[in-house]
Coordinates of C-alpha atoms in Angstrom, one line a residue:
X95 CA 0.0 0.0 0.0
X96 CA 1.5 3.6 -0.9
X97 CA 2.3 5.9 1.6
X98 CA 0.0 8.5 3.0
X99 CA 3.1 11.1 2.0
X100 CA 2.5 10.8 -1.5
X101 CA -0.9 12.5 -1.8
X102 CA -2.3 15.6 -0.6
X103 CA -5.3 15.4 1.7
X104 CA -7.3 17.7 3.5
X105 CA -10.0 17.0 6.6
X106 CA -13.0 18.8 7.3
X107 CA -15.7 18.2 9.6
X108 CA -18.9 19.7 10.6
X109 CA -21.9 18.5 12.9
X110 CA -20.3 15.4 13.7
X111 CA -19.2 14.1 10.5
X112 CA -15.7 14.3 9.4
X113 CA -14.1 13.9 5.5
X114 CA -11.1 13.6 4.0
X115 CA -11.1 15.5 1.0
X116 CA -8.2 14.1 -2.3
X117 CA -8.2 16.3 -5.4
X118 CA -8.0 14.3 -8.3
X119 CA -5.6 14.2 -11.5
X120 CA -7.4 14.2 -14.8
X121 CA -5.6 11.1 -15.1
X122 CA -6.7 9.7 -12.3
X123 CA -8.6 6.2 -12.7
X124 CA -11.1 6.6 -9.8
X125 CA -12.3 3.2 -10.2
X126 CA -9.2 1.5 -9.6
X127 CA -9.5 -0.8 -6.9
X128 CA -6.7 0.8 -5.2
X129 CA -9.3 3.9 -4.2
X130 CA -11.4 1.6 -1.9
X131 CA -8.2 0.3 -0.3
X132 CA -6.4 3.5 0.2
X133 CA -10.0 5.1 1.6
X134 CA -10.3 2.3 4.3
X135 CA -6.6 2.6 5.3
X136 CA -6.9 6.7 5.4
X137 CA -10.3 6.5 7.3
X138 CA -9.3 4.0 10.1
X139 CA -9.4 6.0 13.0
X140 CA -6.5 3.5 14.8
X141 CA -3.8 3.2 11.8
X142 CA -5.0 5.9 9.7
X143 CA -5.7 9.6 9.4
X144 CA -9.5 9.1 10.4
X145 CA -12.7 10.4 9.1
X146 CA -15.9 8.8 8.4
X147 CA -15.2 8.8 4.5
X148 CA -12.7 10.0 1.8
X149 CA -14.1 12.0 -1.2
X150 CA -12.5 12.7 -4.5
X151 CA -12.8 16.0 -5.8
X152 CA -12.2 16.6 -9.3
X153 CA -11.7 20.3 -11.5
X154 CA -14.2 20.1 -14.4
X155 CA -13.5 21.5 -17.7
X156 CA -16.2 24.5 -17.5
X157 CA -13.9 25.2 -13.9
X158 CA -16.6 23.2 -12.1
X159 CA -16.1 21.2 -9.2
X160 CA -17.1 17.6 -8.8
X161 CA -17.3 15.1 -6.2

């Protein structure tokens, strides 16, 4: 499994939920199965970073944002 230093994450919570938030390449496969496995090591509150999920945000063409 990669190491958490190789990507750039941000955490933000708010009324008792808490997110990891990855910005995503344009060549980013987000369907990899590597994506599920790096969001359960990054969420685990004990070995991880923690938060209750990871979402992948990615710049649209028209400068839109999308999760």
């Amino acid at each position: 499994h990669r190491d958490l230093t190789e990507h750039r994450l941000s955490k933000h919570h708010g009324l008792g939920n808490d997110f990891l938030v990855h910005r995503i390449g344009a060549n980013d496969d987000v369907s990899a199965p590597e994506w599920a496995d790096r969001a359960r090591a990054w969420c685990d509150r004990r070995t991880g970073v923690g938060a209750d999920g990871l979402l992948l945000l990615e710049r649209k063409r028209d400068d839109r944002l999308g999760i």
